Coordinates of C-alpha atoms in Angstrom, one line a residue:
Chain Y
M778 CA 13.2 -11.5 21.3
A779 CA 15.4 -14.8 21.2
A780 CA 18.6 -13.5 20.4
T781 CA 20.6 -16.9 21.4
A782 CA 21.9 -17.1 17.9
K783 CA 24.6 -15.0 18.2
K784 CA 25.7 -16.4 21.9
V785 CA 28.3 -19.0 20.5
K786 CA 31.5 -19.2 22.1
K787 CA 33.8 -17.1 19.6
S788 CA 37.7 -16.5 20.0
S789 CA 38.7 -13.0 20.0
E790 CA 40.2 -13.0 16.6
T791 CA 36.9 -14.4 15.1
L792 CA 35.2 -11.3 17.2
D793 CA 37.7 -8.9 15.5
D794 CA 36.7 -10.1 12.2
E795 CA 33.1 -10.2 12.8
S796 CA 33.0 -6.5 14.0
E797 CA 35.4 -5.5 11.0
A798 CA 32.9 -7.5 8.6
L799 CA 30.1 -5.7 10.4
E800 CA 31.7 -2.0 9.6
A801 CA 31.8 -3.2 6.1
V802 CA 28.2 -4.4 6.0
D803 CA 27.4 -0.9 7.2
S804 CA 29.4 1.0 5.0
C805 CA 28.0 -1.1 2.0
Q806 CA 24.4 -0.6 3.5
N807 CA 24.9 3.2 3.6
E808 CA 25.8 2.7 -0.2
I809 CA 22.6 1.2 -0.8
D810 CA 20.5 3.5 1.3
A811 CA 22.1 6.7 -0.8
L812 CA 21.0 5.1 -3.8
N813 CA 17.5 4.5 -2.5
E814 CA 17.4 7.9 -1.7
K815 CA 18.4 8.8 -5.3
A816 CA 15.7 6.6 -6.8
S817 CA 13.1 8.2 -4.6
E818 CA 14.0 11.6 -5.8
E819 CA 14.2 10.5 -9.4
I820 CA 10.6 8.9 -8.9
L821 CA 9.4 12.2 -7.4
K822 CA 10.4 14.0 -10.2
V823 CA 8.8 11.8 -12.7
E824 CA 5.5 12.0 -10.5
Q825 CA 5.8 15.9 -10.3
K826 CA 6.3 16.1 -14.0
Y827 CA 3.1 14.1 -14.8
N828 CA 1.3 16.2 -12.2
A829 CA 1.9 19.2 -14.3
L830 CA 1.1 17.3 -17.7
R831 CA -2.0 16.2 -16.3
K832 CA -3.3 19.4 -14.8
P833 CA -4.8 20.8 -17.9
Y834 CA -6.7 18.1 -18.8
Y835 CA -8.0 18.1 -15.4
Q836 CA -9.2 21.5 -15.9
K837 CA -10.3 21.0 -19.3
R838 CA -12.3 18.0 -17.7
N839 CA -14.1 20.0 -15.2
E840 CA -15.2 22.5 -17.5
I841 CA -16.9 20.1 -19.4
I842 CA -18.3 18.2 -16.4
K843 CA -20.1 21.7 -15.5
R844 CA -22.3 21.2 -18.5
I845 CA -23.5 17.8 -16.7
P846 CA -25.2 19.5 -13.5
T847 CA -25.5 16.1 -11.6
F848 CA -22.2 15.0 -12.7
W849 CA -20.4 14.7 -9.1
V850 CA -23.3 13.7 -7.3
T851 CA -24.0 10.7 -9.3
A852 CA -20.5 9.5 -9.7
I853 CA -20.1 9.9 -5.7
L854 CA -23.5 7.9 -5.5
N855 CA -22.4 5.2 -7.7
H856 CA -18.9 4.9 -5.8
P857 CA -18.7 1.8 -4.0
Q858 CA -17.4 2.9 -0.7
I859 CA -17.6 6.6 -0.7
S860 CA -21.5 6.5 -1.2
G861 CA -21.6 4.6 1.8
I862 CA -21.2 7.8 4.0
L863 CA -23.8 9.8 2.0
E864 CA -27.0 10.6 3.9
E865 CA -30.2 11.3 1.8
E866 CA -30.3 15.0 2.8
E867 CA -26.5 14.9 2.0
E868 CA -27.5 13.9 -1.4
E869 CA -29.8 16.6 -2.0
C870 CA -27.1 19.0 -0.9
L871 CA -24.4 17.6 -3.1
Q872 CA -26.7 18.2 -6.0
F873 CA -25.3 21.6 -5.7
L874 CA -21.8 20.4 -6.3
E875 CA -20.5 21.6 -9.2
K876 CA -16.9 21.3 -9.3
L877 CA -14.2 18.8 -7.6
V878 CA -10.7 19.7 -7.7
V879 CA -7.9 17.4 -6.1
E880 CA -4.3 18.7 -5.9
E881 CA -1.2 17.1 -4.5
F882 CA 1.2 19.7 -3.0
D883 CA 4.2 20.9 -5.6
D884 CA 6.4 18.4 -3.4
I885 CA 3.9 15.7 -3.4
K886 CA 5.1 14.3 -0.1
S887 CA 3.8 16.7 2.0
G888 CA 0.3 16.7 1.2
Y889 CA -2.8 17.6 -0.7
R890 CA -6.0 19.3 -0.7
I891 CA -9.7 18.3 -2.0
Q892 CA -11.6 21.3 -3.0
F893 CA -15.6 21.3 -3.5
F894 CA -17.0 24.2 -5.2
F895 CA -20.6 24.9 -4.7
E896 CA -23.3 26.5 -6.4
E897 CA -25.8 28.9 -4.4
N898 CA -27.6 26.6 -2.1
P899 CA -30.1 26.5 0.5
F900 CA -27.8 24.5 3.0
F901 CA -25.0 26.7 3.5
E902 CA -23.3 29.9 2.3
N903 CA -19.7 28.8 1.4
K904 CA -19.1 28.6 -2.4
L905 CA -15.9 26.6 -1.9
L906 CA -15.2 23.8 0.9
T907 CA -11.5 22.7 1.2
K908 CA -10.1 19.9 3.0
E909 CA -6.2 20.1 3.3
F910 CA -3.8 17.4 4.4
N911 CA -0.5 18.3 5.7
L912 CA 1.4 14.9 6.0
G913 CA 4.3 15.9 8.0
S914 CA 7.2 15.0 5.7
N915 CA 8.9 18.1 7.2
G916 CA 8.9 16.8 10.8
D917 CA 5.7 18.3 11.8
S918 CA 2.5 15.7 13.0
P919 CA 0.1 15.0 10.2
S920 CA -2.8 17.4 10.2
S921 CA -5.9 18.3 8.5
T922 CA -7.9 20.9 8.4
S923 CA -11.4 21.8 6.7
T924 CA -13.2 24.8 5.9
T925 CA -15.8 25.9 8.4
I926 CA -19.2 25.5 7.2
K927 CA -21.4 28.6 7.6
W928 CA -24.9 26.9 7.6
K929 CA -28.0 28.7 6.8
P930 CA -30.5 28.7 9.4
D931 CA -32.0 25.3 10.6
R932 CA -29.8 23.7 7.6
D933 CA -27.0 22.4 9.5
L934 CA -26.6 18.6 8.4
T935 CA -24.0 17.7 10.9
T936 CA -26.1 18.4 13.8
M937 CA -29.6 17.5 12.0
L938 CA -29.0 14.0 10.9
P939 CA -30.0 11.4 13.6
K940 CA -27.0 9.8 14.9
K941 CA -27.8 6.0 13.6
T942 CA -26.3 3.3 16.0
T943 CA -26.6 0.5 13.5
N944 CA -24.5 1.1 10.0
T945 CA -27.5 0.4 7.7
R946 CA -26.0 2.2 4.5
R947 CA -22.0 1.9 5.0
K948 CA -21.1 -1.5 3.6
R949 CA -17.5 -1.6 4.7
N950 CA -15.5 -0.7 7.6
L951 CA -15.3 3.1 6.7
E952 CA -14.9 5.1 9.8
Y953 CA -17.5 7.9 9.1
R954 CA -21.2 8.0 9.4
T955 CA -22.0 10.8 7.4
F956 CA -20.4 12.9 4.7
F957 CA -20.2 16.0 6.6
D958 CA -19.0 13.9 9.8
W959 CA -15.9 13.2 7.5
F960 CA -15.6 16.5 5.9
T961 CA -15.4 18.3 9.6
D962 CA -13.6 15.4 11.2
N963 CA -9.7 15.9 11.4
N964 CA -9.0 13.8 14.0
D965 CA -6.9 11.0 12.2
P966 CA -5.8 12.5 9.2
I967 CA -3.0 9.8 8.2
N968 CA -5.9 7.1 8.0
D969 CA -8.6 9.1 6.3
D970 CA -9.6 6.4 3.9
I971 CA -12.5 8.6 2.2
A972 CA -10.0 11.4 1.5
E973 CA -7.7 8.6 -0.1
L974 CA -10.5 7.1 -2.1
I975 CA -11.4 10.6 -3.5
K976 CA -7.9 11.5 -4.3
D977 CA -6.8 8.2 -5.8
D978 CA -9.9 6.5 -7.0
L979 CA -12.6 9.1 -7.9
W980 CA -10.6 11.8 -8.9
P981 CA -8.3 10.1 -11.5
N982 CA -11.3 8.5 -13.3
P983 CA -15.1 10.0 -12.1
L984 CA -16.4 8.8 -15.4
Q985 CA -16.1 5.2 -14.7
Y986 CA -18.5 5.8 -11.7
Y987 CA -20.7 8.4 -13.4
L988 CA -21.4 5.4 -16.1
V989 CA -22.4 2.8 -13.9
P990 CA -24.9 0.8 -16.2
D991 CA -28.4 1.2 -14.1
I992 CA -29.1 -2.6 -15.4
E993 CA -28.0 -5.1 -13.0
V994 CA -25.0 -6.9 -14.2
E995 CA -25.5 -10.8 -14.2
P996 CA -23.7 -12.8 -11.4
E997 CA -21.3 -14.6 -13.9
D998 CA -20.1 -11.3 -14.6
D999 CA -18.9 -10.5 -11.1
E1000 CA -15.8 -12.7 -11.3
D1001 CA -13.8 -11.4 -14.2
G1002 CA -15.5 -7.9 -14.9
E1003 CA -15.7 -8.6 -18.5
G1004 CA -18.8 -8.6 -20.5
V1005 CA -21.1 -5.8 -19.8
E1006 CA -18.8 -2.4 -20.3
E1007 CA -19.4 0.8 -21.2
F1008 CA -17.1 3.3 -22.8
G1009 CA -14.6 4.7 -20.7
E1010 CA -15.1 2.3 -17.8
E1011 CA -12.5 -0.4 -18.5
A1012 CA -9.4 1.3 -17.2
D1013 CA -9.6 1.0 -13.4
E1014 CA -11.8 -1.9 -12.7
E1015 CA -9.1 -4.0 -11.4
E1016 CA -7.8 -1.4 -9.3
V1017 CA -11.2 -0.8 -7.7
D1018 CA -11.6 -4.3 -7.0
E1019 CA -8.0 -4.5 -5.1
V1020 CA -9.1 -1.7 -3.1
E1021 CA -12.4 -3.4 -2.2
D1022 CA -10.3 -6.8 -1.6
E1023 CA -8.1 -5.0 0.7
E1024 CA -10.7 -3.6 2.9
E1025 CA -12.4 -7.0 3.0
R1026 CA -9.4 -8.5 4.4
A1027 CA -9.1 -5.5 6.8
S1028 CA -12.4 -6.0 8.3
Chain G
M826 CA -26.9 1.3 -5.7
A827 CA -28.9 4.8 -5.2
A828 CA -29.0 6.5 -8.9
T829 CA -32.1 8.7 -8.4
A830 CA -29.7 11.8 -8.9
K831 CA -29.6 11.3 -12.8
K832 CA -33.3 10.9 -12.9
V833 CA -34.1 14.6 -13.2
K834 CA -37.0 15.3 -16.2
K835 CA -34.7 16.7 -18.9
S836 CA -35.3 18.3 -22.2
S837 CA -34.0 16.5 -25.3
E838 CA -31.7 19.4 -25.9
T839 CA -30.3 19.0 -22.5
L840 CA -29.7 15.4 -23.2
D841 CA -28.0 15.7 -26.2
D842 CA -25.9 18.4 -24.8
E843 CA -25.0 16.1 -21.8
S844 CA -24.2 13.2 -24.2
E845 CA -22.0 15.6 -26.1
A846 CA -20.5 16.5 -22.9
L847 CA -19.9 13.0 -21.7
E848 CA -18.3 12.0 -25.0
A849 CA -15.8 14.9 -24.5
V850 CA -15.2 14.3 -20.8
D851 CA -14.4 10.6 -22.0
S852 CA -11.9 11.8 -24.4
C853 CA -10.3 13.8 -21.8
Q854 CA -10.0 11.0 -19.7
N855 CA -8.4 9.0 -22.4
E856 CA -5.5 11.6 -22.5
I857 CA -5.3 11.4 -18.8
D858 CA -5.3 7.4 -18.8
A859 CA -2.4 7.7 -21.3
L860 CA -0.5 10.2 -19.5
N861 CA -0.9 7.7 -16.4
E862 CA 0.6 5.1 -18.4
K863 CA 3.6 6.9 -19.7
A864 CA 4.0 8.1 -15.9
S865 CA 3.8 4.4 -14.8
E866 CA 6.6 3.2 -17.7
E867 CA 8.9 6.0 -16.7
I868 CA 8.8 5.0 -13.1
L869 CA 9.2 1.4 -13.8
K870 CA 12.4 2.5 -15.9
V871 CA 13.8 4.4 -13.0
E872 CA 13.1 1.4 -10.8
Q873 CA 15.0 -0.7 -13.3
K874 CA 17.9 1.7 -13.3
Y875 CA 18.3 1.4 -9.6
N876 CA 17.8 -2.3 -9.1
A877 CA 20.7 -2.5 -11.5
L878 CA 22.9 0.0 -9.7
R879 CA 21.8 -1.4 -6.6
K880 CA 22.9 -5.2 -7.5
P881 CA 26.7 -4.9 -7.3
Y882 CA 26.2 -3.6 -3.7
Y883 CA 23.9 -6.3 -2.8
Q884 CA 26.3 -8.6 -4.0
K885 CA 29.3 -7.2 -2.2
R886 CA 27.2 -6.9 1.1
N887 CA 26.4 -10.9 0.7
E888 CA 30.2 -11.6 0.3
I889 CA 31.1 -9.6 3.5
I890 CA 28.1 -11.2 5.5
K891 CA 29.7 -14.7 4.9
R892 CA 32.2 -13.7 7.5
I893 CA 29.7 -13.2 9.9
P894 CA 28.2 -16.8 10.2
T895 CA 25.0 -16.5 12.1
F896 CA 24.1 -13.2 10.5
W897 CA 21.1 -14.3 8.6
V898 CA 19.6 -16.3 11.3
T899 CA 20.1 -13.5 13.7
A900 CA 18.6 -10.8 11.6
I901 CA 15.6 -13.3 10.9
L902 CA 15.1 -14.0 14.9
N903 CA 15.2 -10.2 15.5
H904 CA 12.7 -9.2 12.9
P905 CA 9.4 -8.6 14.6
Q906 CA 7.3 -10.3 12.1
I907 CA 9.3 -13.0 10.4
S908 CA 10.4 -14.2 13.9
G909 CA 6.8 -15.2 14.8
I910 CA 7.2 -18.1 12.2
L911 CA 10.2 -19.6 13.5
E912 CA 10.0 -23.0 15.4
E913 CA 13.4 -23.9 17.5
E914 CA 14.0 -26.6 15.3
E915 CA 14.1 -24.4 12.4
E916 CA 16.1 -21.7 14.2
E917 CA 19.0 -24.6 14.4
C918 CA 18.4 -25.3 10.6
L919 CA 18.5 -21.5 9.5
Q920 CA 22.1 -21.4 11.2
F921 CA 23.1 -22.9 8.1
L922 CA 21.8 -20.4 6.0
E923 CA 24.8 -18.3 4.4
K924 CA 23.5 -16.5 2.1
L925 CA 20.1 -15.0 0.9
V926 CA 19.2 -13.5 -2.5
V927 CA 16.4 -11.3 -3.4
E928 CA 15.7 -10.2 -6.8
E929 CA 12.9 -8.7 -8.7
F930 CA 12.6 -10.0 -12.5
D931 CA 13.7 -7.4 -15.1
D932 CA 10.5 -5.9 -15.8
I933 CA 9.7 -5.8 -12.1
K934 CA 5.8 -6.0 -12.5
S935 CA 5.9 -9.7 -13.3
G936 CA 7.5 -11.0 -10.2
Y937 CA 10.5 -11.9 -8.0
R938 CA 12.3 -14.7 -6.3
I939 CA 14.0 -15.3 -2.7
Q940 CA 17.0 -17.7 -2.6
F941 CA 18.4 -19.4 0.4
F942 CA 21.8 -20.7 0.0
F943 CA 22.6 -23.5 2.6
E944 CA 25.9 -24.9 3.8
E945 CA 26.1 -28.5 4.1
N946 CA 23.5 -29.2 6.7
P947 CA 22.1 -32.3 8.9
F948 CA 18.5 -31.5 7.7
F949 CA 18.4 -31.5 3.9
E950 CA 20.6 -32.1 0.8
N951 CA 19.6 -29.0 -1.2
K952 CA 22.4 -26.1 -1.3
L953 CA 19.7 -23.9 -2.5
L954 CA 16.2 -23.3 -1.8
T955 CA 14.5 -21.0 -4.1
K956 CA 10.8 -19.5 -3.7
E957 CA 9.6 -17.8 -7.0
F958 CA 6.5 -15.3 -7.3
N959 CA 5.1 -15.1 -10.6
L960 CA 2.5 -12.3 -10.1
G961 CA 0.6 -12.8 -13.3
S962 CA 1.1 -9.2 -15.3
N963 CA 0.9 -10.7 -18.5
G964 CA -2.5 -12.3 -17.8
D965 CA -1.8 -15.7 -16.1
S966 CA -3.0 -16.2 -12.8
P967 CA -0.2 -15.4 -10.0
S968 CA 1.1 -18.2 -8.9
S969 CA 4.4 -19.3 -6.6
T970 CA 6.7 -22.4 -6.6
S971 CA 9.2 -23.6 -4.2
T972 CA 12.1 -26.0 -4.6
T973 CA 11.2 -29.3 -3.2
I974 CA 13.2 -29.9 -0.3
K975 CA 15.2 -33.2 -0.1
W976 CA 15.1 -34.0 3.7
K977 CA 17.7 -36.3 5.4
P978 CA 16.1 -39.2 6.9
D979 CA 14.0 -38.7 10.1
R980 CA 14.8 -34.8 9.5
D981 CA 11.6 -33.3 7.8
L982 CA 10.7 -30.4 9.8
T983 CA 7.1 -29.9 7.9
T984 CA 6.3 -33.3 9.5
M985 CA 8.3 -33.4 12.7
L986 CA 7.1 -30.2 13.9
P987 CA 4.1 -30.5 16.5
K988 CA 1.1 -28.8 14.9
K989 CA 0.1 -26.1 17.4
T990 CA -3.1 -25.1 18.2
T991 CA -2.3 -22.1 20.1
N992 CA -0.2 -19.6 18.8
T993 CA 2.4 -19.0 21.2
R994 CA 5.1 -17.7 19.2
R995 CA 3.5 -15.6 16.4
K996 CA 2.3 -12.1 17.3
R997 CA 0.4 -11.0 14.6
N998 CA -1.9 -12.4 12.1
L999 CA 0.7 -14.1 9.8
E1000 CA -0.8 -17.1 8.3
Y1001 CA 1.9 -19.3 8.6
R1002 CA 2.7 -21.6 11.6
T1003 CA 6.3 -22.2 10.8
F1004 CA 9.2 -21.3 8.2
F1005 CA 9.0 -24.4 6.3
D1006 CA 5.3 -24.3 6.1
W1007 CA 5.5 -20.9 4.8
F1008 CA 8.3 -21.8 2.3
T1009 CA 6.5 -25.0 0.7
D1010 CA 2.8 -23.4 0.8
N1011 CA 2.2 -21.6 -2.4
N1012 CA -2.0 -21.4 -2.3
D1013 CA -2.1 -17.6 -2.1
P1014 CA 0.8 -16.0 -3.5
I1015 CA -0.3 -12.5 -3.9
N1016 CA -1.3 -12.5 -0.3
D1017 CA 2.1 -13.9 1.0
D1018 CA 3.2 -11.4 3.9
I1019 CA 6.4 -13.1 4.9
A1020 CA 7.7 -13.1 1.4
E1021 CA 6.9 -9.4 1.0
L1022 CA 8.4 -8.7 4.4
I1023 CA 11.6 -10.7 3.2
K1024 CA 11.7 -8.6 -0.2
D1025 CA 10.3 -5.2 1.2
D1026 CA 11.9 -5.0 4.7
L1027 CA 14.7 -7.5 5.7
W1028 CA 16.4 -7.6 2.2
P1029 CA 16.8 -3.9 1.7
N1030 CA 18.4 -3.5 5.3
P1031 CA 19.1 -6.4 7.3
L1032 CA 21.7 -4.9 9.5
Q1033 CA 19.3 -3.0 11.4
Y1034 CA 17.5 -6.3 12.6
Y1035 CA 21.1 -8.0 13.0
L1036 CA 21.8 -5.0 15.5
V1037 CA 18.9 -5.0 17.2
P1038 CA 20.3 -4.0 20.9
D1039 CA 20.0 -6.9 23.4
I1040 CA 19.5 -4.6 26.1
E1041 CA 15.8 -3.7 26.6
V1042 CA 14.6 -0.3 25.2
E1043 CA 13.0 2.1 27.8
P1044 CA 9.4 2.6 27.4
E1045 CA 9.5 6.5 26.6
D1046 CA 11.7 5.7 23.5
D1047 CA 8.8 3.6 21.8
E1048 CA 6.9 6.7 20.6
D1049 CA 9.4 8.5 18.6
G1050 CA 11.9 5.8 18.1
E1051 CA 14.9 8.5 19.0
G1052 CA 17.3 7.9 21.9
V1053 CA 18.7 4.4 21.7
E1054 CA 20.1 4.2 18.3
E1055 CA 23.1 1.9 16.9
F1056 CA 25.0 2.5 13.7
G1057 CA 23.2 1.9 10.5
E1058 CA 19.9 1.5 12.5
E1059 CA 18.1 4.6 12.0
A1060 CA 17.1 4.4 8.4
D1061 CA 14.0 2.1 8.2
E1062 CA 12.8 2.4 11.6
E1063 CA 9.3 4.5 10.5
E1064 CA 8.6 2.2 7.7
V1065 CA 8.9 -0.6 9.8
D1066 CA 6.4 0.8 12.3
E1067 CA 3.9 1.6 9.4
V1068 CA 4.3 -1.8 8.5
E1069 CA 3.3 -3.1 12.1
D1070 CA 0.6 -0.4 12.2
E1071 CA -1.0 -1.6 9.1
E1072 CA -1.0 -5.1 10.3
E1073 CA -2.3 -3.9 13.9
R1074 CA -5.3 -2.3 12.0
A1075 CA -5.7 -5.6 9.7
S1076 CA -6.2 -7.8 12.6

């Protein structure tokens, strides 16, 4: 790093003043840092408050969703990124997904869990598959864990599926080949794109994906997203576009 | 998009119930969306409050910094990313930068401005160069503007500097070749990495960059950032690492 700028000849008096000034900057900076910390704490409290306020609505939403048996698999299949990791056999399996729950830990910073509740199904014994992220805010290294899946005989989708070398289905630079690859992989918990899309995009508003119209949207509507719009679909469109844009830039 | 999942033969009764359920999900979703909006508003208010609380400390900090004539140019030169766009001739010019101010607009969402206050200098007539970002939260397209620089005769650094084809100095995928290229370029205001680094990293804590030790840090300290540490330097190290990591992933 070029640090030539500091190397100007200075009298010892100038140096004394500069060093005094530096200490004053430091003490001022400490006041700013303390304010930043207080701001973060207050924002966290707001988020905690609204997490609690949203919770009963999420529960109610899940109860209603149970009346639409293919809701979750359809929403996932219609999601522009998450659908990319779904193999056909997995699609069949996710028909039995009757409830999805995403919960941040109480202090928000330290992590979150995604719970997949399944009906009795031909693939595995588990009623609940959980993937949980500990983001290491307390000094531990970040880690994630996932429920061990008790596959029924000859139904293990992590070994049965052909390992593709070309990426025919995935459209973006997502790291996982298949849904259960993603679910069982805990190697890089802080860069788990799929988990973040589930938490920050699918879970807050799955209806917009469930409702994606079957008809093709005319090309001229691509630009501003106006025109064809179904109920409940308007809210997060821009946000989703941003996620896509970022992914494109990153690829 | 595969939407086969929805195509299961259903009785009209089932369809009626599903459509009723969908409307119930939609109304529940509206309640959640309304809560999200209220949460955003509350968080914005907290941010506004702390912007106001921080302001006098930033002003005081700037007054003290004036006693250290090479403070800003040194901090910029020591910044791992911003330094990448500084040409040697520009380094000379930025020796005359006596004050830097970053201000978000009152509503925060709509934009911010970066002000560079210069002493009398051999390069241009302006005392103040401002780059201002309007992020289009009110429906306008995002835009940025920058002060027209009144270069002194034969001192225009945007035309004088050789246009390099190889990137000898810049280390990451920053888009700009030189500081004044960046300052005068308003083509892509929402992807202005340098402006964001100034706003979110340099401005909140320039002291950590000013203080970067001249001595080389031993390799084993790279991993956790502990060990060699000067006063005022501990705060944002992790954050900076994250910015770097993201940039590396994006490159």
